[in-house]
């Protein structure tokens, strides 16, 4: 049996059982048979869940880019590694072969070294979805620098805090970016972010929009001339399995973003294995994930997972509705996409348009379609299945997180029968469990509980940058000995999982994980605001939208309320980004609080949803009378 490839359901069960009985042997064989290592590991796994200390392939030596690129060159040098599809459909797509990618990554790696980047240094990458983005990640990995990609839709403040948190001395950005018919002044945002980031020595600027941007003497350098004069010979750094590969920030339940740290060996093995099986990837497939590389989905399933398998991966710079609602399907037809991977929010927004946009295009190349980022509702699932998959292509509803590195629960196409809204079975190696309120493992099926994982897998994040205690507190404390995901889930009679949503103060808006605390922090900085509480409520397109309950200081009471609403949203835009804007803002006389001063979000959530049926016990409230007042002024 080839452990790397699950062929049918019987094999899945066999491998799953093997992976639980002998996890070390299971992963060791996959690591042994499918990758190039400079030196084999001494021990497969070393761990202590109570201290959140996890090491895979201990003392193994490797370079992930050797595995992503160099080892394919003999067999697949002329094969396309990356297809770049620009924002503007009139601009020509680029096909970058493995040979070309090798050259470009080596040159970029040499540029970084010349600029003084050393193994272990953090490099912040703030780029649009252009080939330089993938090349930058790989160039960092080649020389052992730790990349920290910040999604180029984030504001200057958000970028600043991410640069400062990991003390990045280098930034890679572009003059500007395109998004539909708009262009964005990326360099301007970087300049603003760097006003309070004195550690940054060098900013490398790629050209995309060819706009005239100010270049700060001694700090800012155009990337292209440096690349032109760089050598394309580069010796990859020898990395330890547990050397950090990257940091990626995710929001949490306190204001400060969490820099999740992923390391080299385990992440490589896990993303490669999951890519192969979750998308049932075969040689010559053309795979497209619509995410941005600024999120973990793009790291694992645009760059690393596909390249590790020698695949052709598409990078799309644009948006689903530009120049029209047929863009996704036009691209599927144009590049003969075989695997298509997107988010429920995109599916819902396209499903509300006429199906003519779909029918105009030939989607017969598709074999597998995927979903990620939030629960996919039944209606969206059927639309996706009927119109895009045309009932031929299995939908793989993939549940995972920034912290998990790769997919954890998902149907394996042509192996696991699908069921609408269910992520189905955990992948081999993933020991999912449901926990009840008393912290006991739930043995029965057809029940809901807190979703935990009770054994390490190679892709798990190793720490939060600079704050290991926070890592322990957030993920390993609620259920001792287990990794707590923050999600609730239901398990059905056959053992399929259905993710029911977050059980903490995180709201998933259009597939973006937003902590309510950082948004509240941003709002509270507005001079007229006294206090605020944000909750999510169901939204047709976005999955969830944000509802803000806000109390004002004296100074705010006489202000025009709509102006104030706009100002508050503007404030959120500049502090976090436009994705975190509130759909509804209700100014209230007070917030319902417990006697210990904790805001009762449970009640606010019910009000936001328009469900007044059962507020539960309000007798412990300090100010129960406020509930009726808030309810009466609820915004429809
Ligand atoms: C949270 C993680 C993993 C890449 C994108 C998001 C939610 C993710 C699903 C799914 C139901 C899902 C969970 C999870 N989520 N995929 N298929 N079904 N919920 O990464 O930003 O770290 O967010 O997204 O709530 O905890 P992230």
XYZ file of C-alpha atoms and ligand atoms in Angstrom, residues 296-297 372-375 397-403 487 499 502 508 513, ligand 1:
45
model
C -2.954 30.316 5.154
C -5.046 28.831 2.336
C -12.929 26.463 2.667
C -13.102 29.149 5.314
C -16.501 28.808 6.923
C -19.423 26.419 7.027
C -15.623 20.803 2.136
C -12.308 21.311 3.896
C -12.214 22.269 7.543
C -8.947 23.589 8.932
C -7.303 26.697 10.410
C -4.252 28.925 10.186
C -3.019 27.036 13.229
C -15.049 25.519 16.877
C -18.704 22.256 11.828
C -16.980 29.354 16.472
C -16.060 34.542 10.365
C -11.468 35.206 10.778
C -11.737 29.020 11.073
C -10.273 29.163 10.767
C -8.357 27.328 6.899
C -8.263 28.334 5.933
C -9.212 29.468 5.991
C -9.588 29.976 7.340
C -13.641 28.261 9.958
C -12.627 27.040 8.002
C -14.243 25.684 7.442
C -15.153 24.740 6.896
C -16.664 25.316 8.591
C -14.648 26.431 8.564
C -13.567 27.617 11.332
C -12.086 27.696 11.660
N -13.618 27.270 8.888
N -12.985 26.109 7.116
N -14.873 24.006 5.813
N -16.349 24.592 7.512
N -15.862 26.244 9.143
O -8.524 29.985 8.248
O -8.733 32.267 9.179
O -7.538 30.461 10.466
O -10.045 30.441 10.196
O -12.484 29.095 9.855
O -14.323 28.371 12.235
O -11.815 27.652 13.048
P -8.634 30.841 9.555
